[in-house]
Amino acid sequence: MIGEMDILQMRAALDAGERTSASLAQDALRAIRKRDGEVGAFLRMEEALTEAAPQALHEASPLAGIPYALKDNLCVAGREMTCASKILKGYRPPHTATVVKKLQEVGATLLGALNMDEFAMGSSTENSAYQITRNPWDLTRVPGGSSGGAAAAVAAGFVPFALGSDTGGSIRQPAAFCGVVGLKPTYGRVSRFGLVAFASSLDQIGPLTRTVEDAAMVLQTIAGHDPLDATSANLPVPDYRAALTGEIKGLRVGIPQEYFGEGVEEGVSRAVNAAIEQLKALGATILPVSLPHTSYALAAYYILAPAEASSNLSRFDGVRYGYRADGVADLLDLYKKTRGEGFGKEVKRRILIGTYALSSGYYDAYYKRAQRVRTLIREDFLCTFANVDVLLSPTTPSTAFKLGEKTDDPLTMYLNDALTIPVNLAGLPAISVPCGLSDGLPVGLQFIGRMYDEETLLRVAHAYEKAAGQTFDALRRQGGIARV
């Protein structure tokens, strides 16, 4: 069954001649049509999938012939891309994102565009202008956000991997809620060209997969320098699969006390503490550490990210592309009506917050001070990594919450990202892997690494995954998730 196979299993079936890339894609599309009506992961699907990837590509890349899907803020030339917003309905970009080009070059098969919180602003995928996405583990609960469609598509077995974006936890948080693996690379490790910007100094593209090894394979393909992205790091890309040795004896794992405090559910703490014991059994050295400025991260983020968003989203004005309001009196009226009708409530809220923070008389009090706090948070991490190799924490304070439970309380919703946001402010890599169930719902374990040290991050995550047996499939069998 397509829903039971990860990338490696599909690769083996392709290499053995048991399957073709076309048959995998067709089976996946059938599964999506059959069950996505209740999950709501896909906004649009690609139908013209009859050609098999050339044999030369199969020999060159493990992703050749493998079906995947994209969060709807990644551009593909000539294909509609909306960021789940009314203001971009019908927009067809003239260019293709670098990560998509890299997947095209190795022969991976694109199945379609995935739902998300509008312009990646949200933690539940309830802010889409088009539909709500539901968690495949429990259809009454959210899949997380803003890459909720990507996490749900992988968890439901529609695709073995998807690409999302992570600005404050938008890959890792939905990965935790849906019981899959979510990797946020170091800022600059993966090109952002072709990703519609939310907050340019925070955004990063990464994979959601069923296993850590699958995440390593996808990262291997999409990572690397890109002259089209001025923030792309001109560094060699290591062999990430070669780093998955399973050996972590002597590895120093830091446990930041600030990440285990008030607000973390008992079931989450219990699962994460069990993971710590498993790492001890593997020979890792567990060290308590402190990141003293963690408590300021949420406040700093919700000044910096909206400020950048208010600038980035100013281009959507009804003049150049996208939605345009009718019956306007003049240019100013066009701007007001187009943006008022085209943007959703959460996007408007963040634009207003950001514009206020950047306005005359408030810039120093808010934006400049938040940047200083960001520097302090980054320095906390740098000092701590002088003594440890990776950090460990829960990915989220809770498991997936009920649909509609937090939509009327933005501040409570924002707290879902309290444990992921510091990583983005510091530009570090981090990965969320499943570490058990709490009341039948997945719990995410977060590993945080040094800048550009995804090798160590993947090595420890893979070693834990294999030794603990806390893979997606193991949890699925335990939790009884329905599969396609």
mmCIF file with all atom_site columns, N, CA and C in Angstrom, residues 23-79:
data_model
loop_
_atom_site.group_PDB
_atom_site.id
_atom_site.type_symbol
_atom_site.label_atom_id
_atom_site.label_alt_id
_atom_site.label_comp_id
_atom_site.label_asym_id
_atom_site.label_entity_id
_atom_site.label_seq_id
_atom_site.pdbx_PDB_ins_code
_atom_site.Cartn_x
_atom_site.Cartn_y
_atom_site.Cartn_z
_atom_site.occupancy
_atom_site.B_iso_or_equiv
_atom_site.pdbx_formal_charge
_atom_site.auth_seq_id
_atom_site.auth_comp_id
_atom_site.auth_asym_id
_atom_site.auth_atom_id
_atom_site.pdbx_PDB_model_num
ATOM 1   N N  . SER A 1 23 ? 3.322   4.486  -11.510 1.00 0.00 ? 23 SER A N  1
ATOM 2   C CA . SER A 1 23 ? 2.344   3.738  -10.720 1.00 0.00 ? 23 SER A CA 1
ATOM 3   C C  . SER A 1 23 ? 2.292   4.241  -9.282  1.00 0.00 ? 23 SER A C  1
ATOM 4   N N  . LEU A 1 24 ? 3.444   4.642  -8.731  1.00 0.00 ? 24 LEU A N  1
ATOM 5   C CA . LEU A 1 24 ? 3.453   5.209  -7.384  1.00 0.00 ? 24 LEU A CA 1
ATOM 6   C C  . LEU A 1 24 ? 2.631   6.490  -7.343  1.00 0.00 ? 24 LEU A C  1
ATOM 7   N N  . ALA A 1 25 ? 2.838   7.350  -8.344  1.00 0.00 ? 25 ALA A N  1
ATOM 8   C CA . ALA A 1 25 ? 2.107   8.612  -8.392  1.00 0.00 ? 25 ALA A CA 1
ATOM 9   C C  . ALA A 1 25 ? 0.609   8.383  -8.555  1.00 0.00 ? 25 ALA A C  1
ATOM 10  N N  . GLN A 1 26 ? 0.255   7.465  -9.420  1.00 0.00 ? 26 GLN A N  1
ATOM 11  C CA . GLN A 1 26 ? -1.166  7.189  -9.651  1.00 0.00 ? 26 GLN A CA 1
ATOM 12  C C  . GLN A 1 26 ? -1.830  6.612  -8.408  1.00 0.00 ? 26 GLN A C  1
ATOM 13  N N  . ASP A 1 27 ? -1.134  5.708  -7.704  1.00 0.00 ? 27 ASP A N  1
ATOM 14  C CA . ASP A 1 27 ? -1.682  5.149  -6.467  1.00 0.00 ? 27 ASP A CA 1
ATOM 15  C C  . ASP A 1 27 ? -1.847  6.239  -5.408  1.00 0.00 ? 27 ASP A C  1
ATOM 16  N N  . ALA A 1 28 ? -0.863  7.139  -5.342  1.00 0.00 ? 28 ALA A N  1
ATOM 17  C CA . ALA A 1 28 ? -0.948  8.232  -4.370  1.00 0.00 ? 28 ALA A CA 1
ATOM 18  C C  . ALA A 1 28 ? -2.137  9.141  -4.682  1.00 0.00 ? 28 ALA A C  1
ATOM 19  N N  . LEU A 1 29 ? -2.330  9.461  -5.950  1.00 0.00 ? 29 LEU A N  1
ATOM 20  C CA . LEU A 1 29 ? -3.460  10.309 -6.330  1.00 0.00 ? 29 LEU A CA 1
ATOM 21  C C  . LEU A 1 29 ? -4.796  9.646  -6.003  1.00 0.00 ? 29 LEU A C  1
ATOM 22  N N  . ARG A 1 30 ? -4.875  8.340  -6.212  1.00 0.00 ? 30 ARG A N  1
ATOM 23  C CA . ARG A 1 30 ? -6.105  7.620  -5.854  1.00 0.00 ? 30 ARG A CA 1
ATOM 24  C C  . ARG A 1 30 ? -6.358  7.697  -4.344  1.00 0.00 ? 30 ARG A C  1
ATOM 25  N N  . ALA A 1 31 ? -5.281  7.540  -3.587  1.00 0.00 ? 31 ALA A N  1
ATOM 26  C CA . ALA A 1 31 ? -5.423  7.606  -2.130  1.00 0.00 ? 31 ALA A CA 1
ATOM 27  C C  . ALA A 1 31 ? -5.875  8.991  -1.685  1.00 0.00 ? 31 ALA A C  1
ATOM 28  N N  . ILE A 1 32 ? -5.329  10.023 -2.309  1.00 0.00 ? 32 ILE A N  1
ATOM 29  C CA . ILE A 1 32 ? -5.709  11.399 -1.967  1.00 0.00 ? 32 ILE A CA 1
ATOM 30  C C  . ILE A 1 32 ? -7.176  11.643 -2.287  1.00 0.00 ? 32 ILE A C  1
ATOM 31  N N  . ARG A 1 33 ? -7.600  11.208 -3.469  1.00 0.00 ? 33 ARG A N  1
ATOM 32  C CA . ARG A 1 33 ? -9.003  11.400 -3.847  1.00 0.00 ? 33 ARG A CA 1
ATOM 33  C C  . ARG A 1 33 ? -9.934  10.645 -2.901  1.00 0.00 ? 33 ARG A C  1
ATOM 34  N N  . LYS A 1 34 ? -9.481  9.497  -2.423  1.00 0.00 ? 34 LYS A N  1
ATOM 35  C CA . LYS A 1 34 ? -10.314 8.650  -1.571  1.00 0.00 ? 34 LYS A CA 1
ATOM 36  C C  . LYS A 1 34 ? -10.488 9.247  -0.179  1.00 0.00 ? 34 LYS A C  1
ATOM 37  N N  . ARG A 1 35 ? -9.429  9.804  0.399   1.00 0.00 ? 35 ARG A N  1
ATOM 38  C CA . ARG A 1 35 ? -9.483  10.145 1.815   1.00 0.00 ? 35 ARG A CA 1
ATOM 39  C C  . ARG A 1 35 ? -9.232  11.617 2.134   1.00 0.00 ? 35 ARG A C  1
ATOM 40  N N  . ASP A 1 36 ? -8.707  12.391 1.194   1.00 0.00 ? 36 ASP A N  1
ATOM 41  C CA . ASP A 1 36 ? -8.369  13.762 1.565   1.00 0.00 ? 36 ASP A CA 1
ATOM 42  C C  . ASP A 1 36 ? -9.601  14.629 1.787   1.00 0.00 ? 36 ASP A C  1
ATOM 43  N N  . GLY A 1 37 ? -10.751 14.173 1.382   1.00 0.00 ? 37 GLY A N  1
ATOM 44  C CA . GLY A 1 37 ? -11.964 14.921 1.668   1.00 0.00 ? 37 GLY A CA 1
ATOM 45  C C  . GLY A 1 37 ? -12.193 15.116 3.153   1.00 0.00 ? 37 GLY A C  1
ATOM 46  N N  . GLU A 1 38 ? -11.728 14.162 3.969   1.00 0.00 ? 38 GLU A N  1
ATOM 47  C CA . GLU A 1 38 ? -11.901 14.299 5.411   1.00 0.00 ? 38 GLU A CA 1
ATOM 48  C C  . GLU A 1 38 ? -10.677 14.927 6.078   1.00 0.00 ? 38 GLU A C  1
ATOM 49  N N  . VAL A 1 39 ? -9.495  14.813 5.453   1.00 0.00 ? 39 VAL A N  1
ATOM 50  C CA . VAL A 1 39 ? -8.281  15.386 6.034   1.00 0.00 ? 39 VAL A CA 1
ATOM 51  C C  . VAL A 1 39 ? -8.091  16.838 5.595   1.00 0.00 ? 39 VAL A C  1
ATOM 52  N N  . GLY A 1 40 ? -8.248  17.103 4.300   1.00 0.00 ? 40 GLY A N  1
ATOM 53  C CA . GLY A 1 40 ? -8.103  18.469 3.790   1.00 0.00 ? 40 GLY A CA 1
ATOM 54  C C  . GLY A 1 40 ? -6.672  18.946 3.674   1.00 0.00 ? 40 GLY A C  1
ATOM 55  N N  . ALA A 1 41 ? -5.745  18.042 3.346   1.00 0.00 ? 41 ALA A N  1
ATOM 56  C CA . ALA A 1 41 ? -4.333  18.421 3.239   1.00 0.00 ? 41 ALA A CA 1
ATOM 57  C C  . ALA A 1 41 ? -4.025  19.166 1.941   1.00 0.00 ? 41 ALA A C  1
ATOM 58  N N  . PHE A 1 42 ? -4.664  18.754 0.833   1.00 0.00 ? 42 PHE A N  1
ATOM 59  C CA . PHE A 1 42 ? -4.325  19.299 -0.481  1.00 0.00 ? 42 PHE A CA 1
ATOM 60  C C  . PHE A 1 42 ? -5.269  20.433 -0.888  1.00 0.00 ? 42 PHE A C  1
ATOM 61  N N  . LEU A 1 43 ? -4.688  21.495 -1.430  1.00 0.00 ? 43 LEU A N  1
ATOM 62  C CA . LEU A 1 43 ? -5.465  22.561 -2.066  1.00 0.00 ? 43 LEU A CA 1
ATOM 63  C C  . LEU A 1 43 ? -5.654  22.287 -3.547  1.00 0.00 ? 43 LEU A C  1
ATOM 64  N N  . ARG A 1 44 ? -4.609  21.760 -4.186  1.00 0.00 ? 44 ARG A N  1
ATOM 65  C CA . ARG A 1 44 ? -4.661  21.441 -5.621  1.00 0.00 ? 44 ARG A CA 1
ATOM 66  C C  . ARG A 1 44 ? -3.797  20.217 -5.872  1.00 0.00 ? 44 ARG A C  1
ATOM 67  N N  . MET A 1 45 ? -4.156  19.464 -6.909  1.00 0.00 ? 45 MET A N  1
ATOM 68  C CA . MET A 1 45 ? -3.383  18.275 -7.266  1.00 0.00 ? 45 MET A CA 1
ATOM 69  C C  . MET A 1 45 ? -2.938  18.359 -8.710  1.00 0.00 ? 45 MET A C  1
ATOM 70  N N  . GLU A 1 46 ? -1.800  17.743 -8.993  1.00 0.00 ? 46 GLU A N  1
ATOM 71  C CA . GLU A 1 46 ? -1.299  17.619 -10.354 1.00 0.00 ? 46 GLU A CA 1
ATOM 72  C C  . GLU A 1 46 ? -1.826  16.313 -10.941 1.00 0.00 ? 46 GLU A C  1
ATOM 73  N N  . GLU A 1 47 ? -2.349  16.373 -12.160 1.00 0.00 ? 47 GLU A N  1
ATOM 74  C CA . GLU A 1 47 ? -2.971  15.192 -12.752 1.00 0.00 ? 47 GLU A CA 1
ATOM 75  C C  . GLU A 1 47 ? -2.123  14.517 -13.829 1.00 0.00 ? 47 GLU A C  1
ATOM 76  N N  . ALA A 1 48 ? -1.279  15.279 -14.525 1.00 0.00 ? 48 ALA A N  1
ATOM 77  C CA . ALA A 1 48 ? -0.529  14.725 -15.663 1.00 0.00 ? 48 ALA A CA 1
ATOM 78  C C  . ALA A 1 48 ? 0.713   13.983 -15.176 1.00 0.00 ? 48 ALA A C  1
ATOM 79  N N  . LEU A 1 49 ? 0.525   12.742 -14.752 1.00 0.00 ? 49 LEU A N  1
ATOM 80  C CA . LEU A 1 49 ? 1.626   11.984 -14.160 1.00 0.00 ? 49 LEU A CA 1
ATOM 81  C C  . LEU A 1 49 ? 1.715   10.595 -14.782 1.00 0.00 ? 49 LEU A C  1
ATOM 82  N N  . THR A 1 50 ? 1.976   10.562 -16.058 1.00 0.00 ? 50 THR A N  1
ATOM 83  C CA . THR A 1 50 ? 2.013   9.275  -16.747 1.00 0.00 ? 50 THR A CA 1
ATOM 84  C C  . THR A 1 50 ? 3.425   8.853  -17.131 1.00 0.00 ? 50 THR A C  1
ATOM 85  N N  . GLU A 1 51 ? 4.362   9.793  -17.143 1.00 0.00 ? 51 GLU A N  1
ATOM 86  C CA . GLU A 1 51 ? 5.713   9.466  -17.577 1.00 0.00 ? 51 GLU A CA 1
ATOM 87  C C  . GLU A 1 51 ? 6.578   9.009  -16.408 1.00 0.00 ? 51 GLU A C  1
ATOM 88  N N  . ALA A 1 52 ? 7.293   7.939  -16.584 1.00 0.00 ? 52 ALA A N  1
ATOM 89  C CA . ALA A 1 52 ? 8.223   7.460  -15.568 1.00 0.00 ? 52 ALA A CA 1
ATOM 90  C C  . ALA A 1 52 ? 9.516   8.265  -15.631 1.00 0.00 ? 52 ALA A C  1
ATOM 91  N N  . ALA A 1 53 ? 10.165  8.448  -14.461 1.00 0.00 ? 53 ALA A N  1
ATOM 92  C CA . ALA A 1 53 ? 11.444  9.144  -14.434 1.00 0.00 ? 53 ALA A CA 1
ATOM 93  C C  . ALA A 1 53 ? 12.482  8.326  -15.188 1.00 0.00 ? 53 ALA A C  1
ATOM 94  N N  . PRO A 1 54 ? 13.372  8.971  -15.974 1.00 0.00 ? 54 PRO A N  1
ATOM 95  C CA . PRO A 1 54 ? 14.406  8.238  -16.716 1.00 0.00 ? 54 PRO A CA 1
ATOM 96  C C  . PRO A 1 54 ? 15.287  7.392  -15.804 1.00 0.00 ? 54 PRO A C  1
ATOM 97  N N  . GLN A 1 55 ? 15.761  6.271  -16.309 1.00 0.00 ? 55 GLN A N  1
ATOM 98  C CA . GLN A 1 55 ? 16.557  5.336  -15.519 1.00 0.00 ? 55 GLN A CA 1
ATOM 99  C C  . GLN A 1 55 ? 17.831  5.988  -14.992 1.00 0.00 ? 55 GLN A C  1
ATOM 100 N N  . ALA A 1 56 ? 18.405  6.883  -15.771 1.00 0.00 ? 56 ALA A N  1
ATOM 101 C CA . ALA A 1 56 ? 19.635  7.543  -15.332 1.00 0.00 ? 56 ALA A CA 1
ATOM 102 C C  . ALA A 1 56 ? 19.413  8.321  -14.036 1.00 0.00 ? 56 ALA A C  1
ATOM 103 N N  . LEU A 1 57 ? 18.224  8.897  -13.883 1.00 0.00 ? 57 LEU A N  1
ATOM 104 C CA . LEU A 1 57 ? 17.924  9.626  -12.654 1.00 0.00 ? 57 LEU A CA 1
ATOM 105 C C  . LEU A 1 57 ? 17.765  8.664  -11.484 1.00 0.00 ? 57 LEU A C  1
ATOM 106 N N  . HIS A 1 58 ? 17.175  7.518  -11.730 1.00 0.00 ? 58 HIS A N  1
ATOM 107 C CA . HIS A 1 58 ? 17.017  6.521  -10.667 1.00 0.00 ? 58 HIS A CA 1
ATOM 108 C C  . HIS A 1 58 ? 18.377  6.093  -10.124 1.00 0.00 ? 58 HIS A C  1
ATOM 109 N N  . GLU A 1 59 ? 19.342  5.999  -10.999 1.00 0.00 ? 59 GLU A N  1
ATOM 110 C CA . GLU A 1 59 ? 20.676  5.573  -10.589 1.00 0.00 ? 59 GLU A CA 1
ATOM 111 C C  . GLU A 1 59 ? 21.428  6.681  -9.857  1.00 0.00 ? 59 GLU A C  1
ATOM 112 N N  . ALA A 1 60 ? 21.024  7.939  -10.106 1.00 0.00 ? 60 ALA A N  1
ATOM 113 C CA . ALA A 1 60 ? 21.755  9.070  -9.541  1.00 0.00 ? 60 ALA A CA 1
ATOM 114 C C  . ALA A 1 60 ? 21.194  9.545  -8.206  1.00 0.00 ? 60 ALA A C  1
ATOM 115 N N  . SER A 1 61 ? 19.901  9.350  -7.955  1.00 0.00 ? 61 SER A N  1
ATOM 116 C CA . SER A 1 61 ? 19.297  9.894  -6.747  1.00 0.00 ? 61 SER A CA 1
ATOM 117 C C  . SER A 1 61 ? 18.266  8.951  -6.149  1.00 0.00 ? 61 SER A C  1
ATOM 118 N N  . PRO A 1 62 ? 18.241  8.823  -4.819  1.00 0.00 ? 62 PRO A N  1
ATOM 119 C CA . PRO A 1 62 ? 17.212  7.991  -4.186  1.00 0.00 ? 62 PRO A CA 1
ATOM 120 C C  . PRO A 1 62 ? 15.820  8.595  -4.282  1.00 0.00 ? 62 PRO A C  1
ATOM 121 N N  . LEU A 1 63 ? 15.722  9.877  -4.655  1.00 0.00 ? 63 LEU A N  1
ATOM 122 C CA . LEU A 1 63 ? 14.410  10.521 -4.744  1.00 0.00 ? 63 LEU A CA 1
ATOM 123 C C  . LEU A 1 63 ? 13.789  10.423 -6.137  1.00 0.00 ? 63 LEU A C  1
ATOM 124 N N  . ALA A 1 64 ? 14.512  9.864  -7.101  1.00 0.00 ? 64 ALA A N  1
ATOM 125 C CA . ALA A 1 64 ? 13.964  9.720  -8.453  1.00 0.00 ? 64 ALA A CA 1
ATOM 126 C C  . ALA A 1 64 ? 12.714  8.855  -8.424  1.00 0.00 ? 64 ALA A C  1
ATOM 127 N N  . GLY A 1 65 ? 11.637  9.380  -8.997  1.00 0.00 ? 65 GLY A N  1
ATOM 128 C CA . GLY A 1 65 ? 10.388  8.634  -9.065  1.00 0.00 ? 65 GLY A CA 1
ATOM 129 C C  . GLY A 1 65 ? 9.561   8.646  -7.800  1.00 0.00 ? 65 GLY A C  1
ATOM 130 N N  . ILE A 1 66 ? 10.016  9.357  -6.758  1.00 0.00 ? 66 ILE A N  1
ATOM 131 C CA . ILE A 1 66 ? 9.303   9.384  -5.478  1.00 0.00 ? 66 ILE A CA 1
ATOM 132 C C  . ILE A 1 66 ? 8.291   10.538 -5.481  1.00 0.00 ? 66 ILE A C  1
ATOM 133 N N  . PRO A 1 67 ? 7.035   10.273 -5.135  1.00 0.00 ? 67 PRO A N  1
ATOM 134 C CA . PRO A 1 67 ? 6.033   11.349 -5.104  1.00 0.00 ? 67 PRO A CA 1
ATOM 135 C C  . PRO A 1 67 ? 6.197   12.232 -3.863  1.00 0.00 ? 67 PRO A C  1
ATOM 136 N N  . TYR A 1 68 ? 5.887   13.520 -4.035  1.00 0.00 ? 68 TYR A N  1
ATOM 137 C CA . TYR A 1 68 ? 5.964   14.469 -2.919  1.00 0.00 ? 68 TYR A CA 1
ATOM 138 C C  . TYR A 1 68 ? 4.988   15.606 -3.177  1.00 0.00 ? 68 TYR A C  1
ATOM 139 N N  . ALA A 1 69 ? 4.850   16.494 -2.204  1.00 0.00 ? 69 ALA A N  1
ATOM 140 C CA . ALA A 1 69 ? 3.970   17.650 -2.358  1.00 0.00 ? 69 ALA A CA 1
ATOM 141 C C  . ALA A 1 69 ? 4.603   18.861 -1.684  1.00 0.00 ? 69 ALA A C  1
ATOM 142 N N  . LEU A 1 70 ? 4.088   20.047 -2.030  1.00 0.00 ? 70 LEU A N  1
ATOM 143 C CA . LEU A 1 70 ? 4.667   21.308 -1.579  1.00 0.00 ? 70 LEU A CA 1
ATOM 144 C C  . LEU A 1 70 ? 3.665   22.124 -0.780  1.00 0.00 ? 70 LEU A C  1
ATOM 145 N N  . LYS A 1 71 ? 4.138   22.744 0.275   1.00 0.00 ? 71 LYS A N  1
ATOM 146 C CA . LYS A 1 71 ? 3.369   23.787 0.938   1.00 0.00 ? 71 LYS A CA 1
ATOM 147 C C  . LYS A 1 71 ? 3.080   24.883 -0.085  1.00 0.00 ? 71 LYS A C  1
ATOM 148 N N  . ASP A 1 72 ? 1.897   25.490 0.003   1.00 0.00 ? 72 ASP A N  1
ATOM 149 C CA . ASP A 1 72 ? 1.448   26.384 -1.055  1.00 0.00 ? 72 ASP A CA 1
ATOM 150 C C  . ASP A 1 72 ? 2.049   27.788 -0.988  1.00 0.00 ? 72 ASP A C  1
ATOM 151 N N  . ASN A 1 73 ? 3.272   27.903 -0.448  1.00 0.00 ? 73 ASN A N  1
ATOM 152 C CA . ASN A 1 73 ? 4.008   29.167 -0.537  1.00 0.00 ? 73 ASN A CA 1
ATOM 153 C C  . ASN A 1 73 ? 5.319   28.984 -1.297  1.00 0.00 ? 73 ASN A C  1
ATOM 154 N N  . LEU A 1 74 ? 5.441   27.858 -2.002  1.00 0.00 ? 74 LEU A N  1
ATOM 155 C CA . LEU A 1 74 ? 6.613   27.582 -2.834  1.00 0.00 ? 74 LEU A CA 1
ATOM 156 C C  . LEU A 1 74 ? 6.205   27.641 -4.299  1.00 0.00 ? 74 LEU A C  1
ATOM 157 N N  . CYS A 1 75 ? 6.939   28.420 -5.066  1.00 0.00 ? 75 CYS A N  1
ATOM 158 C CA . CYS A 1 75 ? 6.559   28.707 -6.450  1.00 0.00 ? 75 CYS A CA 1
ATOM 159 C C  . CYS A 1 75 ? 6.959   27.600 -7.412  1.00 0.00 ? 75 CYS A C  1
ATOM 160 N N  . VAL A 1 76 ? 6.066   27.313 -8.353  1.00 0.00 ? 76 VAL A N  1
ATOM 161 C CA . VAL A 1 76 ? 6.360   26.474 -9.512  1.00 0.00 ? 76 VAL A CA 1
ATOM 162 C C  . VAL A 1 76 ? 5.859   27.246 -10.726 1.00 0.00 ? 76 VAL A C  1
ATOM 163 N N  . ALA A 1 77 ? 6.732   27.529 -11.665 1.00 0.00 ? 77 ALA A N  1
ATOM 164 C CA . ALA A 1 77 ? 6.397   28.390 -12.792 1.00 0.00 ? 77 ALA A CA 1
ATOM 165 C C  . ALA A 1 77 ? 5.154   27.901 -13.524 1.00 0.00 ? 77 ALA A C  1
ATOM 166 N N  . GLY A 1 78 ? 4.217   28.810 -13.707 1.00 0.00 ? 78 GLY A N  1
ATOM 167 C CA . GLY A 1 78 ? 3.012   28.522 -14.478 1.00 0.00 ? 78 GLY A CA 1
ATOM 168 C C  . GLY A 1 78 ? 1.922   27.788 -13.729 1.00 0.00 ? 78 GLY A C  1
ATOM 169 N N  . ARG A 1 79 ? 2.164   27.417 -12.460 1.00 0.00 ? 79 ARG A N  1
ATOM 170 C CA . ARG A 1 79 ? 1.155   26.694 -11.682 1.00 0.00 ? 79 ARG A CA 1
ATOM 171 C C  . ARG A 1 79 ? 0.660   27.588 -10.547 1.00 0.00 ? 79 ARG A C  1
#
